[in-house]
Amino acid sequence: MSWQSTFTFISLYFPNYLGDRELRYLSVADVYEKIENTTKRLEMTDYLVELFKKTPKDLIDKVVYLTQGKLYPDFMGIEIGMAEKLAIKAVARAAGRNAREIEADLRRTGDLGETAQKFLEKKLQLTFFRQPLTVERVYQTLDKIARASGSGSIDQKVALLSGILSDAEPKEAKYIIRTVTGKLRLGVADMTVLDALAIAYGGGKDARPILERAYNVSSDLGLVARIVAEKGLDALKDFRVSVGKPVRPMLAERLSSPQEILEKLGGRCIAEYKYDGERIQAHKNGDEVLLFSRRLENITSQFPDAVELIREHIKPRSAIIEAECVSVDLDTGELRPFQELMHRRRKYDIREAIEEYPVSLFVFDVLYVDGRDLTLEPYPIRHKVLEEIIDVTDRVQIAKYLITDDPEEMEKFFEEAIENGCEGLVCKSLNEDSIYQAGSRGWLWIKYKRDYKSEMTDAVDLTVVGAFHGRGKRAGTYGALLLAAYNPDEDIFETVCKCGSGFTDEDLKRIPEIMEPHKIPHRHARVKSKMEADVWFEPVVVLEVIGAEITLSPIHTCGMDKIRKGSGLAIRFPRFTGRYRLDKSAEDSTTVKEIIEMYRSQLKKVEG
Ligand code: AMP
């Protein structure tokens, strides 16, 4: 007789005997009920300890996932998510009622779990024999339901669910239904599970940090549970990151001035652009690449272009890196606003979206390279590795950085970051202890963002004073124009932005023609610029431009020193409106004074 048939035989005659390798789902349901009736975390932990201790070791991962209403860790992307309508059918079938009766009761209770429990209680009195449900059977059935797809899958799901409900105790049915419809919600936090595992298998609560680190670098509570239960705490002590299991992200604290930041970081730090895109953790193993979001969802299929970039430009065979994925204009290299990246958050027509909203990667950390776990190395070492492993191109770069101990220098770098389409800076510790703190928000990373948000409402008329050569589709024409406002007091033109957006193909042909007669071999004497353009013009042609807002800028000369010493003003995300102001002379352009006024009124708007 096989093991399974022996088991069936025994359970036929001794329905409550399950052997050492099995666990009745009823034991789990009993604990769920107790957990539901308390709000105290310590009590919850005790109940979980009780459950984990009686769970066979090779089942502990499944029990942990089930307790959180799941079958697998989140990053696997497998959800049970059965539609309530189908679950109603299954309940009706198992209870020998029709769906309308179940629906009517559901309207009263608002919880299909409770309704199922009630109907099965009624049926119980008529049933003499049921096969006790094991955790294994419940898990396997839910797994089949989760994976069923294609034609016939609806009937299959209903049949599978009503099959276990027919054998379920009413209380079991309640929790099975809640699990299968995604409504278990016991409120058991990851950290509570870790505490309970530490007590049940790690020798006590003091073992929690070891379990926690293993969880933070694998994002897989079930795996951690299984290892500690089967092999003990020592097996978790040298737990390493591995390709394919996302590492829970390190997060930043926030401060509002360079002085405070430098003080907190020991007087000196590395300040990096805080790109405004989507965080991506890329896992590369040969040609295989997986991308995880900040919330550890697998987003590989949304970014085939990023996958390609990682495959080609991250040199080691296997690696885990973190990067900000940002929408860019490939012809000018300019960063685009965050909203444009949101067009990439789609499941269909991905090819079209890639064309229309291309992305670049700005890499800011490396956690693993060819068998070497780098998470416990200080940041200067990780950064050095980063510089070695990236084959830098326009589309894969290391986040722009500045190592500084000077608050003023940091402030300038901050302004430059904002003007270039970033959110601000992330300032990072360079000290000995600057490890990658997986899964926690700490003071090793400090973000510096603006505490105001402003908007540019009016378009401005600006004079073309220079141009930059284009690349890609714009090779042979201009990629961007250098634009200036007029300063009548000194009769000069002060630069306020580099504009590469809003031009149609026709504009791109027409502009070089219009500008040709005004080309000069060097910067015009009446143009004040810190930027070196590829081509310079006499200040003659005026174009209408609108931007997202006006910001401080260390690079542009418009209103230099008027608002803050060493800074001018710039238009962020400038875009040509399509209007050539051939009716205007350069001296009719928007004046520097007007731009300063616009900057001030923007701020006032926020303060008011
Ligand atoms: P926040 O979401 O405001 O807490 O800021 C942290 C986020 O900034 C990270 O999750 C990243 O997505 C993003 N980020 C952009 N650039 C960097 C960078 N150079 N270093 C770290 N994080 C960055």
XYZ file of C-alpha atoms and ligand atoms in Angstrom:
631
model
C 0.000 0.000 0.000
C 1.443 3.436 -0.926
C 1.896 6.168 1.642
C -1.052 8.115 0.257
C -3.425 5.160 0.227
C -2.383 4.187 3.736
C -3.232 7.709 4.757
C -6.617 7.584 3.033
C -7.324 4.252 4.628
C -6.475 5.487 8.112
C -8.408 8.696 7.708
C -11.469 6.780 6.543
C -11.681 4.988 9.841
C -9.936 7.489 12.083
C -10.958 10.812 10.611
C -8.921 12.869 13.059
C -5.662 11.013 12.658
C -3.320 12.648 10.202
C 0.170 11.463 11.082
C 3.253 13.594 11.784
C 3.718 14.833 8.277
C 0.332 16.376 7.956
C -1.442 19.317 9.482
C -5.178 19.736 9.559
C -6.360 22.959 8.019
C -8.653 23.204 11.033
C -5.622 23.892 13.262
C -4.765 26.808 11.001
C -8.351 28.075 10.963
C -8.482 27.905 14.782
C -5.402 30.123 14.998
C -6.805 32.535 12.422
C -9.902 32.871 14.546
C -7.860 33.687 17.645
C -5.735 36.188 15.706
C -8.839 37.849 14.396
C -10.132 38.348 17.901
C -7.137 40.256 19.179
C -5.522 43.521 18.300
C -2.482 42.924 20.502
C 0.640 42.146 18.558
C 2.166 40.087 21.358
C -0.874 37.835 21.518
C -0.864 37.447 17.768
C 2.776 36.430 17.978
C 1.973 33.802 20.625
C -0.750 32.270 18.473
C 1.582 32.123 15.502
C 4.299 30.487 17.613
C 1.770 27.856 18.660
C 0.852 27.242 15.022
C 4.425 27.173 13.706
C 5.491 24.722 16.389
C 2.892 22.197 15.414
C 3.488 22.622 11.686
C 5.578 19.903 9.999
C 8.822 21.576 8.931
C 8.383 20.935 5.243
C 4.998 22.681 5.357
C 6.063 25.782 7.229
C 6.603 27.916 4.107
C 3.076 27.159 2.897
C 1.574 27.981 6.280
C 3.466 31.279 6.330
C 2.253 32.258 2.845
C -1.331 31.223 3.638
C -1.323 33.260 6.838
C -0.666 36.312 4.716
C -3.400 35.359 2.278
C -0.903 34.286 -0.402
C 0.523 31.184 -2.020
C 3.912 32.589 -2.962
C 6.042 35.637 -2.199
C 4.646 38.752 -3.891
C 7.413 39.054 -6.464
C 6.266 35.810 -8.098
C 3.147 37.652 -9.192
C 0.814 34.668 -8.650
C -2.462 35.758 -7.116
C -5.394 33.514 -6.227
C -7.884 36.337 -6.841
C -11.016 34.321 -7.637
C -13.978 36.458 -8.622
C -16.681 36.564 -5.948
C -19.312 35.421 -8.449
C -17.464 32.161 -8.989
C -16.855 31.637 -5.302
C -20.625 32.036 -4.740
C -21.284 29.260 -7.239
C -18.825 26.987 -5.472
C -20.385 27.683 -2.074
C -23.844 26.992 -3.499
C -22.713 23.713 -4.970
C -20.969 22.547 -1.795
C -23.939 23.529 0.383
C -26.511 22.067 -1.976
C -28.287 25.425 -2.381
C -28.823 27.732 -5.268
C -26.651 30.772 -5.913
C -29.490 33.226 -5.309
C -29.870 32.097 -1.697
C -26.170 32.558 -1.122
C -26.253 36.011 -2.731
C -29.187 37.079 -0.582
C -27.339 36.120 2.581
C -24.162 37.768 1.320
C -26.047 41.045 1.029
C -26.808 40.757 4.736
C -23.387 39.684 5.974
C -21.148 41.501 3.475
C -18.683 38.639 3.906
C -18.886 35.562 1.729
C -16.702 33.709 4.232
C -19.288 34.132 6.943
C -22.112 33.211 4.575
C -20.265 30.040 3.546
C -19.728 29.124 7.182
C -23.421 29.528 7.930
C -24.648 27.439 4.991
C -22.186 24.666 5.646
C -23.227 24.516 9.281
C -26.761 23.866 8.114
C -25.574 21.176 5.772
C -23.312 19.616 8.383
C -26.223 18.100 10.243
C -27.017 16.060 7.155
C -23.493 14.916 6.368
C -22.061 11.819 7.943
C -18.747 11.449 6.308
C -16.127 13.917 5.221
C -12.439 13.597 4.539
C -10.584 15.926 6.934
C -8.877 18.732 5.085
C -5.119 18.974 5.264
C -3.146 22.176 4.733
C -1.390 20.448 1.854
C -4.656 19.723 0.084
C -6.032 23.201 0.619
C -2.786 24.744 -0.613
C -2.552 22.523 -3.691
C -6.176 23.205 -4.576
C -5.778 26.968 -4.227
C -2.642 26.733 -6.319
C -4.525 24.923 -9.083
C -7.241 27.585 -8.925
C -4.631 30.334 -9.209
C -2.986 28.720 -12.216
C -6.097 27.629 -14.127
C -6.413 29.613 -17.313
C -7.917 29.437 -20.752
C -11.146 27.853 -21.873
C -12.871 25.725 -19.298
C -10.916 27.319 -16.472
C -14.007 28.902 -14.938
C -15.757 25.571 -14.470
C -12.530 24.046 -13.299
C -12.058 26.718 -10.618
C -15.616 26.289 -9.335
C -15.244 22.506 -9.256
C -11.925 22.686 -7.405
C -13.248 25.087 -4.809
C -16.541 23.288 -4.195
C -14.512 20.067 -3.878
C -12.626 21.268 -0.819
C -15.623 23.123 0.574
C -17.573 19.856 0.579
C -15.020 18.377 2.938
C -14.537 21.536 4.982
C -15.694 22.224 8.501
C -17.787 25.420 8.471
C -14.988 27.387 10.098
C -12.499 26.123 7.529
C -14.835 27.162 4.748
C -14.934 30.695 6.108
C -11.166 31.100 5.850
C -10.809 29.252 2.568
C -13.383 31.566 0.995
C -11.697 34.665 2.366
C -8.326 33.452 1.106
C -9.523 32.553 -2.338
C -11.279 35.902 -2.837
C -8.284 37.872 -1.553
C -10.020 38.989 1.654
C -8.233 37.121 4.408
C -6.685 40.251 5.922
C -5.647 38.917 9.309
C -3.404 41.917 9.730
C -0.331 39.830 10.465
C 2.671 42.007 9.590
C 5.877 40.562 8.167
C 7.683 41.528 11.339
C 5.186 39.625 13.492
C 5.799 36.481 11.446
C 9.556 36.991 11.879
C 9.148 37.382 15.641
C 7.100 34.201 15.829
C 9.639 32.265 13.751
C 12.471 33.550 15.939
C 10.662 32.264 19.031
C 9.509 28.967 17.505
C 12.758 28.018 15.771
C 15.512 30.559 16.452
C 15.833 30.152 20.217
C 14.005 33.388 21.076
C 13.177 36.888 19.993
C 16.842 37.932 20.009
C 17.262 35.939 16.812
C 14.967 38.323 14.947
C 17.694 40.493 13.340
C 19.200 37.433 11.665
C 15.842 36.361 10.289
C 15.048 39.923 9.341
C 18.191 40.373 7.308
C 17.530 37.113 5.454
C 14.034 38.374 4.699
C 15.270 41.803 3.608
C 17.658 40.353 1.078
C 15.291 37.680 -0.271
C 11.799 39.211 0.145
C 10.625 35.658 0.768
C 9.186 34.981 4.241
C 8.337 31.370 3.375
C 11.906 30.632 2.358
C 13.290 32.148 5.554
C 10.786 30.108 7.599
C 11.696 26.891 5.842
C 15.442 27.385 6.319
C 15.214 28.263 10.002
C 12.771 25.402 10.694
C 14.696 22.744 8.800
C 18.310 23.830 9.261
C 18.316 26.167 12.246
C 19.454 29.712 12.827
C 23.085 29.121 11.849
C 22.032 28.350 8.312
C 20.585 31.862 8.069
C 23.650 33.617 9.458
C 25.480 33.775 6.184
C 22.437 34.202 4.032
C 23.310 36.013 0.802
C 21.454 37.951 -1.822
C 20.760 35.924 -4.907
C 19.822 36.709 -8.463
C 16.089 36.298 -9.014
C 15.035 37.178 -5.469
C 14.454 40.915 -5.114
C 16.225 42.712 -2.290
C 13.917 44.943 -0.267
C 14.897 48.497 -1.134
C 16.941 50.862 1.002
C 15.097 54.147 1.552
C 16.106 57.690 2.351
C 15.326 60.051 5.216
C 14.703 63.703 4.432
C 16.228 67.023 5.561
C 15.682 70.516 4.275
C 19.110 72.157 4.053
C 22.632 71.278 2.860
C 24.028 72.306 6.271
C 21.849 69.832 8.145
C 22.609 67.110 5.634
C 26.362 67.567 5.829
C 26.248 67.650 9.614
C 24.286 64.422 9.731
C 26.644 62.693 7.304
C 29.841 63.630 9.113
C 30.781 66.780 7.200
C 31.251 65.229 3.767
C 29.079 63.150 1.460
C 28.323 62.144 -2.087
C 25.362 64.086 -3.452
C 23.609 62.472 -6.405
C 20.909 63.722 -8.733
C 17.528 62.466 -7.580
C 16.069 61.439 -10.909
C 12.311 61.611 -11.256
C 11.365 58.268 -12.690
C 10.711 54.756 -11.511
C 13.078 52.781 -9.349
C 14.171 49.546 -10.929
C 16.112 46.699 -9.396
C 17.636 44.716 -12.234
C 18.763 41.108 -11.820
C 21.004 39.872 -14.597
C 22.043 36.299 -15.101
C 23.707 35.820 -18.472
C 21.166 36.889 -21.050
C 18.319 36.642 -18.626
C 17.208 39.891 -17.026
C 14.457 40.477 -14.459
C 13.243 43.900 -13.394
C 11.558 44.578 -10.073
C 9.739 47.739 -9.038
C 10.188 49.540 -5.746
C 7.283 47.473 -4.447
C 9.030 44.362 -5.752
C 6.560 43.582 -8.492
C 8.048 41.908 -11.511
C 7.864 44.626 -14.192
C 10.170 42.977 -16.735
C 7.540 42.801 -19.458
C 6.817 46.534 -19.275
C 10.366 47.570 -20.053
C 11.847 45.400 -22.829
C 14.081 48.341 -23.766
C 15.504 48.586 -20.230
C 16.063 44.810 -20.284
C 18.065 45.221 -23.476
C 20.094 48.089 -22.007
C 20.973 46.014 -18.937
C 21.877 43.002 -21.059
C 24.206 45.057 -23.204
C 25.717 47.571 -20.827
C 26.130 45.802 -17.507
C 29.362 43.947 -18.064
C 29.435 41.091 -15.517
C 27.713 37.806 -16.261
C 25.530 38.121 -13.207
C 24.698 41.224 -11.230
C 22.019 43.037 -9.255
C 21.923 46.780 -9.745
C 19.537 49.577 -8.875
C 18.699 52.385 -11.234
C 16.150 55.079 -11.815
C 14.390 54.554 -15.120
C 13.585 57.951 -16.611
C 11.674 59.123 -19.649
C 14.062 60.950 -22.007
C 14.206 62.718 -25.305
C 16.691 60.578 -27.208
C 17.499 63.305 -29.715
C 18.528 65.884 -27.156
C 19.355 63.703 -24.159
C 16.996 65.810 -22.029
C 15.064 64.253 -19.197
C 11.305 64.330 -19.532
C 8.741 64.875 -16.756
C 7.714 61.917 -14.618
C 4.168 61.976 -16.052
C 5.536 60.797 -19.408
C 6.930 57.661 -17.855
C 3.444 56.769 -16.678
C 2.554 56.039 -20.304
C 4.873 53.055 -19.966
C 2.768 51.559 -17.187
C 0.662 49.547 -19.557
C 0.165 45.938 -20.474
C -0.703 46.372 -24.160
C 0.829 48.211 -27.099
C 4.167 48.159 -25.344
C 6.093 48.434 -28.613
C 4.389 51.713 -29.506
C 4.965 53.089 -26.025
C 8.670 52.258 -26.225
C 8.966 54.319 -29.407
C 7.024 57.221 -28.068
C 8.368 57.275 -24.520
C 11.896 55.925 -24.534
C 13.764 55.579 -21.258
C 17.303 55.897 -19.964
C 18.761 54.292 -16.866
C 20.653 56.161 -14.190
C 22.333 53.535 -12.068
C 22.883 54.346 -8.401
C 23.804 51.124 -6.616
C 25.146 47.621 -7.051
C 24.228 44.836 -4.641
C 25.783 41.778 -6.198
C 28.314 40.868 -8.852
C 29.293 37.355 -9.971
C 28.844 35.561 -6.671
C 29.908 38.506 -4.525
C 27.281 39.951 -2.164
C 28.068 43.662 -1.879
C 25.252 44.713 0.431
C 27.489 44.820 3.498
C 30.256 46.781 1.753
C 30.458 50.552 2.378
C 29.159 52.796 -0.390
C 32.566 54.005 -1.652
C 33.414 50.396 -2.491
C 30.042 49.740 -4.115
C 30.373 52.949 -6.108
C 33.810 51.938 -7.341
C 32.436 48.568 -8.460
C 29.604 50.428 -10.177
C 32.078 52.460 -12.208
C 33.819 49.266 -13.279
C 30.815 47.238 -14.344
C 28.932 49.760 -16.479
C 29.653 50.293 -20.087
C 28.453 53.908 -20.087
C 26.359 55.165 -23.003
C 23.816 57.938 -23.446
C 21.144 55.613 -22.141
C 22.942 53.859 -19.292
C 24.818 56.153 -16.968
C 25.880 56.385 -13.384
C 23.718 58.877 -11.466
C 25.424 62.250 -11.727
C 27.240 63.012 -8.481
C 29.354 65.458 -6.553
C 31.502 64.649 -3.540
C 31.439 67.699 -1.319
C 31.860 69.176 2.156
C 30.598 72.608 1.122
C 26.928 73.538 1.644
C 27.041 76.245 -1.018
C 28.443 73.877 -3.580
C 25.732 71.382 -2.688
C 23.053 74.048 -3.092
C 24.336 74.887 -6.586
C 24.349 71.220 -7.514
C 20.776 70.972 -6.223
C 19.640 73.879 -8.420
C 21.337 72.317 -11.393
C 19.569 69.010 -10.696
C 16.140 70.679 -10.504
C 16.702 72.647 -13.660
C 17.763 69.487 -15.481
C 14.465 67.813 -14.688
C 15.349 66.043 -11.427
C 13.511 66.167 -8.111
C 16.530 67.239 -6.079
C 19.404 65.288 -4.566
C 19.961 62.092 -2.640
C 22.969 62.642 -0.358
C 24.740 59.507 0.768
C 27.147 58.617 3.525
C 30.695 57.731 2.546
C 31.539 56.434 6.003
C 32.780 52.961 6.969
C 29.294 51.876 8.008
C 27.567 52.977 4.789
C 26.232 49.517 3.913
C 23.152 48.863 1.779
C 20.428 48.827 4.436
C 17.979 46.493 2.725
C 14.371 47.115 3.671
C 14.921 50.140 5.855
C 14.730 53.883 5.843
C 17.788 55.326 7.524
C 20.151 58.261 7.758
C 22.767 56.820 5.410
C 20.741 58.275 2.550
C 19.157 61.701 2.902
C 16.972 63.253 0.262
C 16.920 66.961 -0.397
C 13.836 68.107 -2.276
C 12.090 71.433 -2.632
C 9.346 72.229 -0.198
C 7.361 74.172 -2.731
C 5.837 73.354 -6.056
C 5.180 75.988 -8.631
C 3.747 76.292 -12.073
C 4.460 78.475 -15.071
C 1.164 79.676 -16.462
C 2.183 82.087 -19.226
C 4.259 81.584 -22.342
C 7.282 83.846 -22.915
C 8.972 85.191 -26.047
C 12.670 84.428 -26.116
C 15.550 85.275 -28.449
C 17.556 82.488 -30.093
C 21.227 83.093 -29.278
C 22.800 79.680 -29.909
C 22.158 76.058 -30.866
C 23.375 72.526 -30.130
C 23.846 69.818 -32.746
C 21.216 67.081 -32.748
C 21.687 63.338 -32.501
C 19.596 60.358 -33.531
C 16.601 61.451 -35.570
C 17.880 65.011 -35.308
C 21.353 64.347 -36.672
C 22.148 67.057 -39.237
C 19.798 69.609 -37.696
C 19.694 71.315 -34.303
C 18.917 69.219 -31.240
C 18.203 72.188 -28.997
C 18.295 75.985 -29.018
C 19.853 78.294 -26.446
C 17.284 80.969 -25.611
C 17.620 84.285 -23.817
C 15.544 87.017 -22.210
C 16.282 90.699 -22.810
C 17.864 92.972 -20.219
C 17.056 96.552 -21.364
C 19.115 98.212 -18.603
C 22.334 96.804 -19.977
C 21.001 96.122 -23.480
C 22.110 92.491 -23.351
C 20.552 89.028 -23.687
C 20.736 86.648 -20.729
C 20.217 82.911 -21.271
C 17.229 81.263 -19.571
C 16.940 77.774 -21.089
C 18.086 75.186 -23.559
C 14.980 74.139 -25.436
C 14.723 70.897 -27.425
C 11.010 70.089 -27.184
C 7.918 71.039 -29.096
C 9.557 71.091 -32.528
C 7.795 69.329 -35.384
C 9.741 67.781 -38.260
C 8.842 70.826 -40.277
C 10.192 73.159 -37.557
C 13.409 71.190 -37.499
C 13.842 71.841 -41.205
C 12.755 75.432 -41.089
C 14.744 76.646 -38.080
C 18.242 76.056 -39.560
C 17.071 77.903 -42.677
C 15.803 80.846 -40.653
C 18.941 80.940 -38.501
C 21.503 80.504 -41.295
C 21.850 84.237 -42.131
C 22.425 85.046 -38.438
C 25.195 82.516 -37.757
C 28.358 83.976 -36.252
C 31.634 82.227 -35.352
C 31.574 83.103 -31.634
C 29.255 84.270 -28.887
C 27.673 87.619 -29.700
C 29.043 90.490 -27.612
C 25.531 91.330 -26.328
C 24.874 87.752 -25.189
C 25.765 86.788 -21.640
C 26.143 83.011 -21.359
C 27.917 80.489 -19.177
C 27.013 77.724 -21.592
C 29.107 76.920 -24.647
C 26.780 76.480 -27.619
C 27.892 74.556 -30.724
C 26.651 77.344 -32.969
C 26.167 81.035 -32.105
C 23.738 83.541 -33.592
C 23.149 87.251 -33.630
C 20.177 87.971 -31.357
C 17.438 88.467 -33.950
C 14.899 85.630 -34.059
C 12.197 85.347 -31.387
C 10.231 82.187 -30.516
C 7.397 81.578 -28.070
C 8.122 79.061 -25.314
C 6.311 77.674 -22.281
C 7.765 75.605 -19.462
C 6.726 73.796 -16.320
C 8.091 76.455 -13.974
C 10.913 78.910 -13.372
C 13.672 77.700 -11.086
C 16.990 78.914 -9.695
C 19.917 77.915 -11.862
C 23.693 78.020 -11.494
C 24.039 77.697 -15.276
C 21.791 80.347 -16.785
C 22.591 84.034 -16.568
C 19.062 85.465 -16.552
C 18.709 87.589 -13.389
C 22.058 86.388 -12.056
C 22.495 87.272 -8.356
C 19.088 88.966 -8.228
C 17.337 86.265 -6.207
C 20.324 84.431 -4.811
C 24.062 85.082 -5.088
C 25.676 82.936 -7.749
C 22.349 81.811 -9.240
C 20.323 82.884 -12.201
C 16.877 81.733 -13.319
C 15.909 79.013 -15.764
C 12.770 77.668 -17.361
C 12.314 73.990 -16.496
C 11.030 71.596 -19.198
C 10.810 74.346 -21.862
C 8.773 73.618 -24.968
C 8.367 75.582 -28.232
C 4.680 76.452 -28.667
C 4.934 76.494 -32.461
C 4.683 80.275 -32.687
C 7.500 82.044 -34.511
C 7.374 85.645 -33.330
C 8.708 87.045 -36.568
C 6.630 90.122 -35.773
C 8.868 90.867 -32.807
C 12.387 92.185 -32.702
C 14.841 90.692 -30.203
C 14.452 93.763 -28.008
C 10.731 93.003 -27.758
C 11.462 89.666 -26.061
C 10.281 88.991 -22.535
C 12.586 90.911 -20.223
C 14.751 89.606 -17.419
C 12.711 91.705 -15.020
C 9.534 89.990 -16.157
C 11.089 86.558 -15.623
C 12.150 87.574 -12.098
C 8.600 88.771 -11.441
C 7.175 85.489 -12.739
C 9.534 83.548 -10.452
C 8.464 85.630 -7.437
C 4.759 85.382 -8.154
C 5.020 81.608 -8.538
C 6.469 81.391 -5.051
C 3.925 83.779 -3.638
C 1.210 81.614 -5.079
C 2.468 78.704 -3.049
C 2.995 80.679 0.148
C -0.437 82.221 -0.170
P 11.466 58.998 -2.123
O 10.698 58.112 -3.036
O 11.059 60.432 -2.178
O 11.586 58.435 -0.736
O 12.971 59.027 -2.648
C 13.742 57.891 -2.836
C 13.668 57.468 -4.286
O 14.460 58.313 -5.102
C 14.276 56.105 -4.533
O 13.372 55.085 -4.242
C 14.608 56.151 -6.009
O 13.490 55.723 -6.754
C 14.783 57.636 -6.307
N 16.145 58.019 -6.731
C 16.429 58.802 -7.784
N 17.741 59.002 -7.906
C 18.337 58.331 -6.903
C 19.684 58.162 -6.488
N 20.698 58.758 -7.136
N 19.915 57.401 -5.403
C 18.892 56.810 -4.719
N 17.597 56.944 -5.070
C 17.316 57.688 -6.141
